[in-house]
Structures are given as C-alpha cells and as structure tokens.
Short mmCIF file of C-alpha atoms in Angstrom, two decimals:
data_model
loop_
_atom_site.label_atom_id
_atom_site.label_comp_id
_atom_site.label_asym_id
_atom_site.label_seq_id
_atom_site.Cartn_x
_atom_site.Cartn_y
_atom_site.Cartn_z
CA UNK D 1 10.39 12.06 -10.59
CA UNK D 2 9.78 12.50 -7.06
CA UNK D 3 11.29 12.55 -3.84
CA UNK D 4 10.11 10.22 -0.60
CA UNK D 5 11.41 9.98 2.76
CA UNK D 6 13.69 7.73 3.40
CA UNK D 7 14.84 8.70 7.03
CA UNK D 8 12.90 9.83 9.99
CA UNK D 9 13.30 10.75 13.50
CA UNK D 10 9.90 10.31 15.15
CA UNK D 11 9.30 11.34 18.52
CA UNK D 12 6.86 8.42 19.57
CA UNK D 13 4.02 8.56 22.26
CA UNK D 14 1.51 10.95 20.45
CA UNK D 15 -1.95 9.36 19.80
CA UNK D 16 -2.86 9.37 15.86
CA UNK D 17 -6.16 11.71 15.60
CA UNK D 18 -7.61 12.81 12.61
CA UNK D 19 -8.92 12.18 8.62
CA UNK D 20 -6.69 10.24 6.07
CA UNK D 21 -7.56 9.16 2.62
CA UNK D 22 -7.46 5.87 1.18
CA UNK D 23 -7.35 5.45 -2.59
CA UNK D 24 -7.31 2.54 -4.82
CA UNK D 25 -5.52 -0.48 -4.00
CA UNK D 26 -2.08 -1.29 -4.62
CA UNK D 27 -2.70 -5.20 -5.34
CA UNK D 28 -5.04 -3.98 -7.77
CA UNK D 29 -4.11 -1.07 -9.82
CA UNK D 30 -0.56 -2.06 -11.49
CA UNK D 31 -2.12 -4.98 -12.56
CA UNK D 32 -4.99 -3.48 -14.09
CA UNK D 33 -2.17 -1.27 -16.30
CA UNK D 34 -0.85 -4.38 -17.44
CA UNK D 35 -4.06 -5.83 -18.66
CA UNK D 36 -4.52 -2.75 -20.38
CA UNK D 37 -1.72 -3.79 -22.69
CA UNK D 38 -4.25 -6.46 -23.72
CA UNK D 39 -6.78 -3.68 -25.29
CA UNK D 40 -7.05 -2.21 -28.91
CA UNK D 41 -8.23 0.93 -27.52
CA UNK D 42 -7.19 3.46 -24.04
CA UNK D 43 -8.04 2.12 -21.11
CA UNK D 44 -9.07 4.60 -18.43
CA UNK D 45 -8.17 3.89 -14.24
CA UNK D 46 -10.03 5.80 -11.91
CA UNK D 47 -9.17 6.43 -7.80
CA UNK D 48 -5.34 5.40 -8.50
CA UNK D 49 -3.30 6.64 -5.68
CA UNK D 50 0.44 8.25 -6.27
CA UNK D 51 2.64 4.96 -5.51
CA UNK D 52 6.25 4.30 -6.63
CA UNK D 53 4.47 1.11 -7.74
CA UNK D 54 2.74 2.80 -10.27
CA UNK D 55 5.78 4.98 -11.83
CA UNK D 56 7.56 1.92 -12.15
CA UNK D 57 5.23 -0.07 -13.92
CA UNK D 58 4.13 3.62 -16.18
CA UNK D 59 7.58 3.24 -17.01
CA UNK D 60 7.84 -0.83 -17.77
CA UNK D 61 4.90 -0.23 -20.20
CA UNK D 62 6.06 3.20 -21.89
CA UNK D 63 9.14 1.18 -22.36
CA UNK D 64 6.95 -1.57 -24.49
CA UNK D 65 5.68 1.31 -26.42
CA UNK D 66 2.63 2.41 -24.55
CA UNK D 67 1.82 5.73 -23.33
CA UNK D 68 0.38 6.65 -19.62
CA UNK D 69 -1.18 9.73 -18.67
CA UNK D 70 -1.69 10.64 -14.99
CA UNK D 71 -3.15 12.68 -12.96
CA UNK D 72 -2.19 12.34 -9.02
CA UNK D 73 -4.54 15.22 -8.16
CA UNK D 74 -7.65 13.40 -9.38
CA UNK D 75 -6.32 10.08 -9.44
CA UNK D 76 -7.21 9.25 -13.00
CA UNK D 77 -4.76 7.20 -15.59
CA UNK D 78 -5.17 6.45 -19.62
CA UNK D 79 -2.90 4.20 -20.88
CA UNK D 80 -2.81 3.70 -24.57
CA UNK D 81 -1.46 0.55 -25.74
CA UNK D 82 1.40 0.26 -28.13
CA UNK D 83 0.13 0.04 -32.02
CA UNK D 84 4.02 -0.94 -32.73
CA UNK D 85 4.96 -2.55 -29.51
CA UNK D 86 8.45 -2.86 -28.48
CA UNK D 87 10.25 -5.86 -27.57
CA UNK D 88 12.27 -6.01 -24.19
CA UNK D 89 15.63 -6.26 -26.63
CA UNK D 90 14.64 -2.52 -27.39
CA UNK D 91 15.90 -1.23 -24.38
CA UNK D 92 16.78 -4.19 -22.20
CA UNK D 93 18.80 -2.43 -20.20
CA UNK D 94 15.93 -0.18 -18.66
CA UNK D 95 13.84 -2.88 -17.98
CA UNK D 96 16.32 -4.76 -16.52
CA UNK D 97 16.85 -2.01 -14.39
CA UNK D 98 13.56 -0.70 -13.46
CA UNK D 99 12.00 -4.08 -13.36
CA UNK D 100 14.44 -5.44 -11.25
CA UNK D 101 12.96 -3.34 -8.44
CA UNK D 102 9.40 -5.17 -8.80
CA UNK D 103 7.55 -8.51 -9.11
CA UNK D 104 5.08 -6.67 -12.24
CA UNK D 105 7.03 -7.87 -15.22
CA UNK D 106 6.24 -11.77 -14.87
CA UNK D 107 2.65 -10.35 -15.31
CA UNK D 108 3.63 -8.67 -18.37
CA UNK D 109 4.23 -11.79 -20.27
CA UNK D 110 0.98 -12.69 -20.86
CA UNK D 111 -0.02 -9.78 -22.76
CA UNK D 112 3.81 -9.53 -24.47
CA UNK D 113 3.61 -13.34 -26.09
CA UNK D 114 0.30 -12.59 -27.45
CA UNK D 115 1.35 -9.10 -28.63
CA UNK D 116 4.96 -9.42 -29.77
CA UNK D 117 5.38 -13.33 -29.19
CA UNK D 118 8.29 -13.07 -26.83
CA UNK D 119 9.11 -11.66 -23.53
CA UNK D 120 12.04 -11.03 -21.38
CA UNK D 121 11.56 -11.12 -17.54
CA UNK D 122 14.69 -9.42 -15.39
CA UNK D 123 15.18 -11.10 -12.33
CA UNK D 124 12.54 -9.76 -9.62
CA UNK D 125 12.76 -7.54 -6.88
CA UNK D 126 9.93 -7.16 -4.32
CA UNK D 127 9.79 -7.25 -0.20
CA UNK D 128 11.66 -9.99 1.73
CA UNK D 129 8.62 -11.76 3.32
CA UNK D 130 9.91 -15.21 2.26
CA UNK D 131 9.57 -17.33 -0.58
CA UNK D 132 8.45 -15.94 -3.11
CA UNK D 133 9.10 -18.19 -6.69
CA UNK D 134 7.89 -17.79 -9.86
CA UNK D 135 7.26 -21.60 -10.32
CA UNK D 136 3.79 -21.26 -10.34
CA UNK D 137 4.04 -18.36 -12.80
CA UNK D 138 6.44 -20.31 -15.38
CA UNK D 139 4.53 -23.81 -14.58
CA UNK D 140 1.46 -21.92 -15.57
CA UNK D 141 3.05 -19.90 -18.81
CA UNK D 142 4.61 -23.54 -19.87
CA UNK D 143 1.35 -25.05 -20.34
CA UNK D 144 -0.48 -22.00 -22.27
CA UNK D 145 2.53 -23.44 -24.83
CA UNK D 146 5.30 -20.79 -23.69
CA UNK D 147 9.02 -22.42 -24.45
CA UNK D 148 11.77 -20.96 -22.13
CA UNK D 149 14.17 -20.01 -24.45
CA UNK D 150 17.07 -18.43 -21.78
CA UNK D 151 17.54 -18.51 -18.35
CA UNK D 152 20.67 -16.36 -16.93
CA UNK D 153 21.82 -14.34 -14.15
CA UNK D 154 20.00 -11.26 -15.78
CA UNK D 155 16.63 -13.03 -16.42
CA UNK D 156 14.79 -15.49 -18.70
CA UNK D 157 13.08 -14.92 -21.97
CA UNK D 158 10.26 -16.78 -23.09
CA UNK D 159 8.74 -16.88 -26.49
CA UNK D 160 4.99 -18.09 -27.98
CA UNK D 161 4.87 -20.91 -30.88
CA UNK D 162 4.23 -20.24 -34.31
CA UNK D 163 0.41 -20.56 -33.20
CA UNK D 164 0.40 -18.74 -30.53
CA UNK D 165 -0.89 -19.88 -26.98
CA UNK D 166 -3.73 -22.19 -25.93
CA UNK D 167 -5.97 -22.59 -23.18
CA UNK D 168 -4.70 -24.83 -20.32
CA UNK D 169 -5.99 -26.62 -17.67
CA UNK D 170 -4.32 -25.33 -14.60
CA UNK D 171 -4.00 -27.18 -10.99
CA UNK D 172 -2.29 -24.34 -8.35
CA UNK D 173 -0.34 -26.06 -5.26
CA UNK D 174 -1.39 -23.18 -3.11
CA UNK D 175 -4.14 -20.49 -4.32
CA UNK D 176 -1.35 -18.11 -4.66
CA UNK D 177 -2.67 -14.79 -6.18
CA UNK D 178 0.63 -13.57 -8.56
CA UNK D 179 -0.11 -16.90 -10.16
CA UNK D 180 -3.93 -16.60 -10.17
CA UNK D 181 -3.26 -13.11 -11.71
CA UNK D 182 -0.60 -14.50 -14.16
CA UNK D 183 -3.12 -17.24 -15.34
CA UNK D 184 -5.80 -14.40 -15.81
CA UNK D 185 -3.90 -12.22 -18.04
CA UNK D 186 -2.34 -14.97 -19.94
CA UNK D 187 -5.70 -16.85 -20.43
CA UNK D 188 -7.86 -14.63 -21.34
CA UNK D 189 -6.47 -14.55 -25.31
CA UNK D 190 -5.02 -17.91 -25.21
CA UNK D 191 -7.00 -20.49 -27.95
CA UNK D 192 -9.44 -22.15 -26.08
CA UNK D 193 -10.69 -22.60 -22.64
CA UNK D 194 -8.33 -22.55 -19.83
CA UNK D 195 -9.54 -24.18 -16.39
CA UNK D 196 -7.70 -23.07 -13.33
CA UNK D 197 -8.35 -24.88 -9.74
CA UNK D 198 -7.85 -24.18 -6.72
CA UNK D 199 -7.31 -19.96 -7.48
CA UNK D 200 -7.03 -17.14 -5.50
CA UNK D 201 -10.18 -15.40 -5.07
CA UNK D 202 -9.25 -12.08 -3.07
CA UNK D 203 -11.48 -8.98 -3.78
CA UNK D 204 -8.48 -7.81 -5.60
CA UNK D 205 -8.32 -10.72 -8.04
CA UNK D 206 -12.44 -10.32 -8.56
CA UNK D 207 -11.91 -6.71 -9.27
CA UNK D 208 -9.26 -7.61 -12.27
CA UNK D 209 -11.51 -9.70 -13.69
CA UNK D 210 -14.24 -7.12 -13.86
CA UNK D 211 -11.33 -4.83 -15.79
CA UNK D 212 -10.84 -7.76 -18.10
CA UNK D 213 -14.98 -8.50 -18.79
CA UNK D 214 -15.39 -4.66 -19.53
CA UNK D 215 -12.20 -5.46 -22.27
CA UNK D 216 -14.39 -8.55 -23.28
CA UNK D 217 -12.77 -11.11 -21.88
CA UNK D 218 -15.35 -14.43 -21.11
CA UNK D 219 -14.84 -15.45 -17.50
CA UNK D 220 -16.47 -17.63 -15.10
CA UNK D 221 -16.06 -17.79 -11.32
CA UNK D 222 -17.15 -21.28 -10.11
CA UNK D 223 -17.15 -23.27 -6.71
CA UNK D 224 -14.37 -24.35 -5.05
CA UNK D 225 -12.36 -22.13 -6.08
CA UNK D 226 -12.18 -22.64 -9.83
CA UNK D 227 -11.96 -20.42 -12.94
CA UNK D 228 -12.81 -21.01 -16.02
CA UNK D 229 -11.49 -18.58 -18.83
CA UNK D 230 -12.67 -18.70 -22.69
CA UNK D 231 -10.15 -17.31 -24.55
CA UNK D 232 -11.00 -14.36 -27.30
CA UNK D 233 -9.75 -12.77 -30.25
CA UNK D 234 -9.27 -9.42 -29.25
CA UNK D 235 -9.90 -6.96 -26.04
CA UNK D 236 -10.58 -3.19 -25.86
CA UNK D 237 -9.95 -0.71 -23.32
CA UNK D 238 -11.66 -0.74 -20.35
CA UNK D 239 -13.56 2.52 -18.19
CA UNK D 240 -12.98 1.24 -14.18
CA UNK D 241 -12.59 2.52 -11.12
CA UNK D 242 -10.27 0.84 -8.40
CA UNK D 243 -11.72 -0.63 -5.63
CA UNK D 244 -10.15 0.90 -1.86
CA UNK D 245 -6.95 -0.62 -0.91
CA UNK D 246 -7.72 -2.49 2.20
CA UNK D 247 -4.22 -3.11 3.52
CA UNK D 248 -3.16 0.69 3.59
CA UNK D 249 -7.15 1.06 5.60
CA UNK D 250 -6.33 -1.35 8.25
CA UNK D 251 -2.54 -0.42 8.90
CA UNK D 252 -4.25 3.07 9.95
CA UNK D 253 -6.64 0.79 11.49
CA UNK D 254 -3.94 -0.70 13.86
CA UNK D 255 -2.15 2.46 14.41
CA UNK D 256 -5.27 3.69 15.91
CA UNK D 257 -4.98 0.98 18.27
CA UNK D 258 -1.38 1.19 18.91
CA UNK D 259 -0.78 4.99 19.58
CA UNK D 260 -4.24 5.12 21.48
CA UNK D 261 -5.68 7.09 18.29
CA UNK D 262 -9.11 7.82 16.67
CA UNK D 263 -8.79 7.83 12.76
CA UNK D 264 -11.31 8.25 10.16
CA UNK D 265 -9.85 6.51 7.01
CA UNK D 266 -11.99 8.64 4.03
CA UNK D 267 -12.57 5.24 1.26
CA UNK D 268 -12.00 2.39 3.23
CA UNK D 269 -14.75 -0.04 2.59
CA UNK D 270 -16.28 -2.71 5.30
CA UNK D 271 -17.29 -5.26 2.93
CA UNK D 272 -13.33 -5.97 2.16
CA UNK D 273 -12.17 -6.43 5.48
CA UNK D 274 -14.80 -8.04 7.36
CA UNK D 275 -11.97 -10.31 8.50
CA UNK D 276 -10.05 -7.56 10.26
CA UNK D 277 -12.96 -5.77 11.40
CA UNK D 278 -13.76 -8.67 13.45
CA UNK D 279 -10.43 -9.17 15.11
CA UNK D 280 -10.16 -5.17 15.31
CA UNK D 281 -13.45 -5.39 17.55
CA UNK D 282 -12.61 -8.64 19.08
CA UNK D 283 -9.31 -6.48 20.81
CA UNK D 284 -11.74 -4.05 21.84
CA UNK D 285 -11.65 -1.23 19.23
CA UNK D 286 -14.48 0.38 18.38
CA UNK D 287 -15.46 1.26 14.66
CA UNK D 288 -18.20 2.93 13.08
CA UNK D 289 -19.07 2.44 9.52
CA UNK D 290 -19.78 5.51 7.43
CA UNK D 291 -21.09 5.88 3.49
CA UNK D 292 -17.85 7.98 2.86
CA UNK D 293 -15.12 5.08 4.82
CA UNK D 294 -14.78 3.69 8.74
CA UNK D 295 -13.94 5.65 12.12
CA UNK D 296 -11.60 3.59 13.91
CA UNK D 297 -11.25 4.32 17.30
CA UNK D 298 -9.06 3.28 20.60
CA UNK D 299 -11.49 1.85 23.43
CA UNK D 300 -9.57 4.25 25.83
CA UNK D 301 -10.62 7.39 23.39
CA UNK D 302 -14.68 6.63 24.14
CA UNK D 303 -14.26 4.84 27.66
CA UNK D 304 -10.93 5.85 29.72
CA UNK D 305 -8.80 3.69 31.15
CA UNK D 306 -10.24 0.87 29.27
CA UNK D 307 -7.66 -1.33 28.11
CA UNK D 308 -7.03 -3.59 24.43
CA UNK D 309 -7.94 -6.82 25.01
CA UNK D 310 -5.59 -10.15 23.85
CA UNK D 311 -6.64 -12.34 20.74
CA UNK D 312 -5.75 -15.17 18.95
CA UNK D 313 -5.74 -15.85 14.90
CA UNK D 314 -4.15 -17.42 12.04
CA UNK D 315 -3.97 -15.69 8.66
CA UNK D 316 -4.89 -17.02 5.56
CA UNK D 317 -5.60 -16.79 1.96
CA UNK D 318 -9.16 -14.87 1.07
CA UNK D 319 -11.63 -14.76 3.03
CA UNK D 320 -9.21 -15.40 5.90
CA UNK D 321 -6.95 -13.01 7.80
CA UNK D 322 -4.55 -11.36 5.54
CA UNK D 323 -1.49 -11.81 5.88
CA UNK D 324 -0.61 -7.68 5.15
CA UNK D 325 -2.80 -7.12 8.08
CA UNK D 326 -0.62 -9.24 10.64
CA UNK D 327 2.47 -6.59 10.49
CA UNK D 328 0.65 -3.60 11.98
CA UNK D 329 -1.68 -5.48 13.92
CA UNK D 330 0.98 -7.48 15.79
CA UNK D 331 2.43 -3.85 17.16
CA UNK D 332 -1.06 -2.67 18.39
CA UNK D 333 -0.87 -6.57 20.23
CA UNK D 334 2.08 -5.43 22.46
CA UNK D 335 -0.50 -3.27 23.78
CA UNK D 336 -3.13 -5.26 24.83
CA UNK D 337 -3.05 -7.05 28.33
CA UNK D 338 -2.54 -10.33 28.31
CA UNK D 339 -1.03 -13.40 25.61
CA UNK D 340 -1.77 -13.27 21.88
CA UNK D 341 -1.21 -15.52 19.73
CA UNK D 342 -0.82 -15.21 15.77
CA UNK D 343 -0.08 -17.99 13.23
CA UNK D 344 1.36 -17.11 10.13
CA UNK D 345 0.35 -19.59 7.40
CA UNK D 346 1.17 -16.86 4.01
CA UNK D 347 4.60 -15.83 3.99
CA UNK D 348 7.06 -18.12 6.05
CA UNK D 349 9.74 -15.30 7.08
CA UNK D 350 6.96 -12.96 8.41
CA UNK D 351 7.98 -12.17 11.75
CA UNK D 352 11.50 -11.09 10.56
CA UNK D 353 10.07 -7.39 11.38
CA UNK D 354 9.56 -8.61 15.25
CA UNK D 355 13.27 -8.37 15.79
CA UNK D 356 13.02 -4.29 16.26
CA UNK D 357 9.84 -4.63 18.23
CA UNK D 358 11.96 -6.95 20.94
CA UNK D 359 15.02 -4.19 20.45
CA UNK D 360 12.06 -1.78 21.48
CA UNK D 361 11.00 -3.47 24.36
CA UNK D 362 8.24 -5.83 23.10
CA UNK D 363 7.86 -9.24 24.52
CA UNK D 364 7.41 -11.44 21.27
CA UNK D 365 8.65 -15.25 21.37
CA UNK D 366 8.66 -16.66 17.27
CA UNK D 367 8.24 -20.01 17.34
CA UNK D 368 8.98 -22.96 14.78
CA UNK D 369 6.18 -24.57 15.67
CA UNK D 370 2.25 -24.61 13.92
CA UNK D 371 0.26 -22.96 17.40
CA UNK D 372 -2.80 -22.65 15.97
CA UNK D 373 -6.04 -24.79 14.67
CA UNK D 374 -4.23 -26.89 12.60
CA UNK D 375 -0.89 -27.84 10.94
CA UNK D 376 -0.19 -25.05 7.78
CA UNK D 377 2.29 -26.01 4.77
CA UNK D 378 5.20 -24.80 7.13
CA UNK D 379 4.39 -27.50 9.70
CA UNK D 380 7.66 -29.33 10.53
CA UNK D 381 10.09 -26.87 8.46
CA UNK D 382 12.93 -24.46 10.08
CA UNK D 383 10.33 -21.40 9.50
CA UNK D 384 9.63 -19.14 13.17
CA UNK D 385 6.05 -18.51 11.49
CA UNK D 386 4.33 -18.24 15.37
CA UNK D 387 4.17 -15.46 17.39
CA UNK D 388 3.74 -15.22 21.37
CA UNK D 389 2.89 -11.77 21.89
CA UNK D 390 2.81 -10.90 25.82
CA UNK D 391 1.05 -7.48 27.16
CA UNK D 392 1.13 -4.71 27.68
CA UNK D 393 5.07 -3.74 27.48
CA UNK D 394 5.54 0.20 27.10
CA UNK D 395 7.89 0.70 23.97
CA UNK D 396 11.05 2.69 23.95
CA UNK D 397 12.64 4.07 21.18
CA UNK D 398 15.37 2.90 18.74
CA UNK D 399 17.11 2.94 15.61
CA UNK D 400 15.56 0.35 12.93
CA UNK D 401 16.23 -0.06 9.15
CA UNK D 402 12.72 -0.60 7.70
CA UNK D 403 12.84 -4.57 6.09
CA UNK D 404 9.66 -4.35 3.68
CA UNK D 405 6.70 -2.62 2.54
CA UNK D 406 3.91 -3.64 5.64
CA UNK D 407 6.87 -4.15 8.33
CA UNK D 408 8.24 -1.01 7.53
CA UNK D 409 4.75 1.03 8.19
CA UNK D 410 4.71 -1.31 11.47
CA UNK D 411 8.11 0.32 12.50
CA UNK D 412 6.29 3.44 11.73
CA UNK D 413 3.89 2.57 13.88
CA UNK D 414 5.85 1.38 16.86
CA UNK D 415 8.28 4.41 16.56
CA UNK D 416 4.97 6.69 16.95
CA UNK D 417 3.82 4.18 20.07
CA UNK D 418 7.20 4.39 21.59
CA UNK D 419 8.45 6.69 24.53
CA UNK D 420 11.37 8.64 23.06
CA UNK D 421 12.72 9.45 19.84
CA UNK D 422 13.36 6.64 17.16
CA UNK D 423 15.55 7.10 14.33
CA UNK D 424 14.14 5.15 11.08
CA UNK D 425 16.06 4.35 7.83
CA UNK D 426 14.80 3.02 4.59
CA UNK D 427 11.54 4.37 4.95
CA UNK D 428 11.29 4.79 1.06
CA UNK D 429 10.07 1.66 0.70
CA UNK D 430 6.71 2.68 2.21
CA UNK D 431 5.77 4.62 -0.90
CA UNK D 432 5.11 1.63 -2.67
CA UNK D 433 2.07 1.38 -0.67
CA UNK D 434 0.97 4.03 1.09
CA UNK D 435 0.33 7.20 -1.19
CA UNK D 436 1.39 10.83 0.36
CA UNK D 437 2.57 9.45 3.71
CA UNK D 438 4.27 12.49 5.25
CA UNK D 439 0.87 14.46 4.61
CA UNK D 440 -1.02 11.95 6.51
CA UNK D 441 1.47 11.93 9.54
CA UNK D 442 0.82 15.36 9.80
CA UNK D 443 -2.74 15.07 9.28
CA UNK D 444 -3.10 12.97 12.36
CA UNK D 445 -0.80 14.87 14.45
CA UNK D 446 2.42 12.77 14.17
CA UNK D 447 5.60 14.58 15.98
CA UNK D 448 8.04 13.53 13.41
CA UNK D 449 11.13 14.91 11.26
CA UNK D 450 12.57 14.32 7.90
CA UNK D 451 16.30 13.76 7.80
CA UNK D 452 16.90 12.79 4.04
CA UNK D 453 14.63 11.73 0.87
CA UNK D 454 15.07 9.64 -1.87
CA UNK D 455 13.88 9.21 -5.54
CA UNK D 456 10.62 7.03 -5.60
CA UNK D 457 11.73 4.88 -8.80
CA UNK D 458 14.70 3.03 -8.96
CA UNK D 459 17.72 5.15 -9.54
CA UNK D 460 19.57 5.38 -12.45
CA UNK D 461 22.68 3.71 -13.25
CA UNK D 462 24.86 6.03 -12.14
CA UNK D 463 23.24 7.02 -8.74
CA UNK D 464 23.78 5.31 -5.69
CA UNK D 465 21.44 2.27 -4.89
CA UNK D 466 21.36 1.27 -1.29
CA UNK D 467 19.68 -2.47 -0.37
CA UNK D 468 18.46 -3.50 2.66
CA UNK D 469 18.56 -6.84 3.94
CA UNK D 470 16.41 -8.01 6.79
CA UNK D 471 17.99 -9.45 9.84
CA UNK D 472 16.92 -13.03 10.42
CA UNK D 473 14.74 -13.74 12.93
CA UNK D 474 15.23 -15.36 16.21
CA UNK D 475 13.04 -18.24 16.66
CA UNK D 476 12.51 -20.96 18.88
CA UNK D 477 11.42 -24.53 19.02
#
C-alpha cells in the first residue's frame, strides 16, 4: 500500500519547464476492470497509470473473488474473473468500507446481478462538485428488471428475477456518462435489445465500448446520440490498451499557462481535446503537436513580454468544453489581461474551488445567473455556476485545504503561480488522478516540500480518516 502526499509547502512563482508523462485515463480504466468481471476468460489493460482509483477498485473486485495483477512499471493489468464469485454479504464490511471512498461500485452491479443475481452498493463517496445522484443509475437498473430489495443508511441491495435481466429501452434526462456507463455494462448481457437515448458519447465512453466488442458484446452507436445494445450470452476477456487521459494532459496544459511554463506532456493525444486546444490557443498559448504527445507552451516563453489573452466559454457534455478542464484553466485566466467569462453548465457547485483563488488575490465574481449563449438546466436555481474572471492579478500565497480531485491540482497550480510560500492540505486526493505527482513536480522544476503523506486507499478501520468539506461558495445575483 502506498504512501501520497497529503501536505505541501510550495514556494510559488517558478515557471513549470520540462517532460511529463501521461498514461491511460482515469474515466476510462476502472471501468474497463469492472467490465472485465463480465468475461469467462483474463482480461488484459494496457498503459494503466498508478492511481488510488485503481487500488481501490483492484480491491472491490478481489473482494468479489477476482484476482488483479499489476504492474506500475509497465503499466499492464490482468484481471481474472471470479469462477466462484463472492457476494457483497461475504465481506460486507470491506466493501462498505473501501467502496465508500468511490462512485465504482454502482457500476459493479451490472456485472454482479448477472453473475451472482444480487448486489449490494455502500453509500458513495467521490469529489464534492455538486449533485451527483444515482437516480439515473437505479432508474436505469429498475427497468433491466432489478427489484430494490433494501435501502439503509449503509447502502441498498438490489437483486435480479428468477430470469434474470432484460433489455430496456432507456430515455436519459441529461446524457450523463456514470449512467451511460451503468446502462453499458448492465446491457450488454441483459435478454434482448436495450435502446438508450440521449447517451453520453465522450471518447471515454467510445473506448469502453471497444473493451466490451473485443469481449463480444453487439453494440451500435447511432445518431443523436443513441445506443443500441443486443444483449449476449456470454463475454470473454478482452486484450486493450487505454486511451491517454485527457484531463490530467490539459491540467499540465493550463499550468503551462499559469506559471509562464513550457511542458511537453509525453501521450497526450490532440484528437481528444480539440475542444481545449482551441480555447488553449484562443488565450494565446502556443502548442505543437508531436507523434509521441503535445508541447504546450506560454506565449511569453517564444515571444517576451507577450501577454495571455481573455476568453469566453461554456462547458459542456462531449464534444463541448469539459467540465474537468474549467478548474485549471480558470487559474491560468487570472493571468490573462482583461474579463473572462466561463459558464458552468456540468456540475452546479463548480466554482466552490474559486474561494482560495479570491483568498490568493484573484479577482473572480460567481454569479447565479446563466452568462453565456443560452439558459443551461441551472437557469433560475440558487447555483453560482458563472464566473467573472478579471486580469491580470499577481497571486500571493496562502494556506488552502484541497476540496476535490481537479480543484485540488488547480490549488496546485495557483500555489506554484503565486508569490510566496503556500501551505496545502489534503493533497492526497490528487492521486486519484494524476499518477506519480511528486516526480512530475520535480520533473518540471517545481520548488516545493513534503510535510506529511498518507495511505493512497482508504484506511482501515482503525486508522484515522480525515474528511474534507468544501467551503461554500460566495455567489452573487
């Protein structure tokens, strides 16, 4: 079990130069282990990077019965299915506790009802973005035939009929992709066909459905965002290879912009963030597109003096502006000279990380209000989900407890941008997204110290756990 930072004292104002390496993406590659439950045979996972993530879903599936080897070195993970699978009653207590610390197990019970017929889901952890519901997920399992059999303070089992499940047809509120995932991994052995409208399509969700057509699973992407899933009999292990994880490429992306930086991200892949890219050259950053990943570079670094430049955008499900992309991006904005202005349309309670930016000396007004093309689903709710970013403000340092997973690497960020030294708490967070951080800090020339570590899965019962809840943010209008 390993150890990750969870404190730092960075001494900010250094620009970020140098090589990191990207691996495969975290919104990819626990869900591919969980489809692997699916297969008859060992599934193989190539370019997975060392995440917390990925321990704690190795041990949520060696719990069930399976067995995982990896190798961090060379990034390559077998998992071997259970031939007598476990149920959750086996050692409920484990799962409850390791499970508990991530949204994975609702995409377990897919695979579990077909396997064992039942399935116990603890109640979910994950980053405090705002609402987050498994709705969708249970809406969804309810019509493959699931029957909700318990619902407590601990979790909520669900069990498969006598005949096991069916094919549904499936109408999503909002393309949300846990649900779109959900529906995949449930669907893909239910009787029948199974219709789902109005999906998430993100490069992520594509690349699980190529792991599920090598299993043999019969799946068809049509317009308008619709899948259409034929249910089969049985699914084999799959040989893939993770695609890049885009988020972790364009946080380094933005911290290239924010310190004044030139970084060459080793694996990051253009054709996955065209969205950013053109925002990223819209500020004036310059990037140059390689075979081997993407140099992305400060306009100052080729062209001195010259400054980043203001922009406006909205995020937005696939092939919009991501909304992991806003976080980091929004710190490089409090460089540029002028008035940006970002819409958040994904997660409502977003801008909860802009509250340490302001302590820092950022000018950042959150606003109630929709401010950008048109209403979003938050129009005329108490959400600040706009941001009025003014330019440039120099940073100073401060002491922040890190909130979530892409805020926290934006604290990173800022505390790196910032004149002085910043004292940074919860920083263990950040490994369940961004593999071997402290090696790439130094890679890139970061002036930073470690004050204290932490273990990367979630403690056991008798060792202290230590939760972090984000401040509220300040909002107007």
């Amino acid at each position: 079990m390993s150890l990750n930072i969870s404190e730092l004292r960075i001494e900010g104002g250094t620009p970020l130069k140098g090589e990191v390496h990207v691996r495969g993406a975290k919104n990819l590659v626990p869900k591919a282990m969980v489809a692997a439950l699916h297969g008859s045979t060992r599934s193989t996972l190539r370019n997975v990077p060392d995440l917390s993530d990925v321990e704690i879903v190795t041990t949520l599936v060696e719990l069930h019965g399976a067995k995982v080897n990896y190798d961090p070195e060379a990034g390559i993970l077998t998992l071997d299915p259970a031939q007598d699978a476990k149920t959750a009653a086996d050692n409920a207590e484990e799962i409850q506790l390791f499970g508990g610390n991530s949204r994975i197990p609702i995409l377990m019970v897919g695979p579990l009802l077909h396997t064992l017929g039942t399935a116990r889901i603890p109640n979910l952890g994950g980053c405090k973005i705002g609402d987050r519901p498994i709705d969708y997920h249970m809406d969804a399992l309810r019509k493959f035939g699931a029957v909700v059999e318990k619902d407590d303070e601990s979790g909520t089992t669900l069990n498969a009929p006598d005949e096991g499940l069916h094919g549904a047809e499936i109408e999503l509120n909002y393309p949300s992709v846990g649900a779109t995932e959900q529906v995949l991994l449930t669907g893909v052995r239910a009787r029948g066909t199974t219709v789902l409208k109005n999906a998430a399509i993100e490069p992520e969700i594509i690349d699980l459905i190529a792991v599920l057509q090598k299993m043999g699973a019969i799946i068809f992407i049509n317009e308008n965002r619709t899948i259409i899933i034929e249910g089969v009999d049985a699914l084999t292990g799959y040989d893939h290879t993770a695609l890049a994880d885009r988020n972790e490429s364009a946080s380094w992306a933005s911290a290239a912009l924010a310190t004044g930086g030139d970084i060459f991200v080793r694996g990051a892949s253009q054709k996955d963030m065209t969205a950013f890219l053109n925002q990223f050259r819209k500020m004036g950053g310059e990037f140059e597109v390689t075979p081997e990943g993407i140099r992305f570079t400060h306009p100052g670094v080729i062209t001195p003096g010259a400054e980043l430049n203001p922009i406006v955008f909205e995020t937005n499900v696939h092939p919009g502006f991501m909304t992991d992309w806003q976080q980091p991006l929004v710190v490089a904005l409090t460089q540029a000279k002028g008035t940006s202005i970002v819409h958040e349309t994904v997660y409502e309670e977003r801008f909860g990380f802009t509250n340490a930016l302001k302590q820092m000396g950022a000018d950042i007004v959150v606003m109630r209000d929709c401010i950008g093309s048109e209403f979003c689903r938050f129009h005329g709710k108490s959400f600040g989900h706009s941001a009025i970013i003014s330019g440039s403000t120099p940073l100073k340092a401060a002491d922040i407890e890190v909130p979530d997973l892409r805020g926290g690497f934006s604290h990173i960020i800022a505390a790196l941008t910032a004149e002085g030294t910043s004292h940074v708490t919860g920083v263990e967070i950040i490994a369940r997204g961004y593999e071997n951080f402290e090696k790439k800090l130094e890679a890139l020339g970061a002036k930073f110290e470690v004050l204290a570590r932490k273990q990367s899965k979630t403690p056991k019962p008798d060792a202290e756990i230590e939760i972090v809840v984000p401040e509220e943010v300040e909002v107007q209008g």
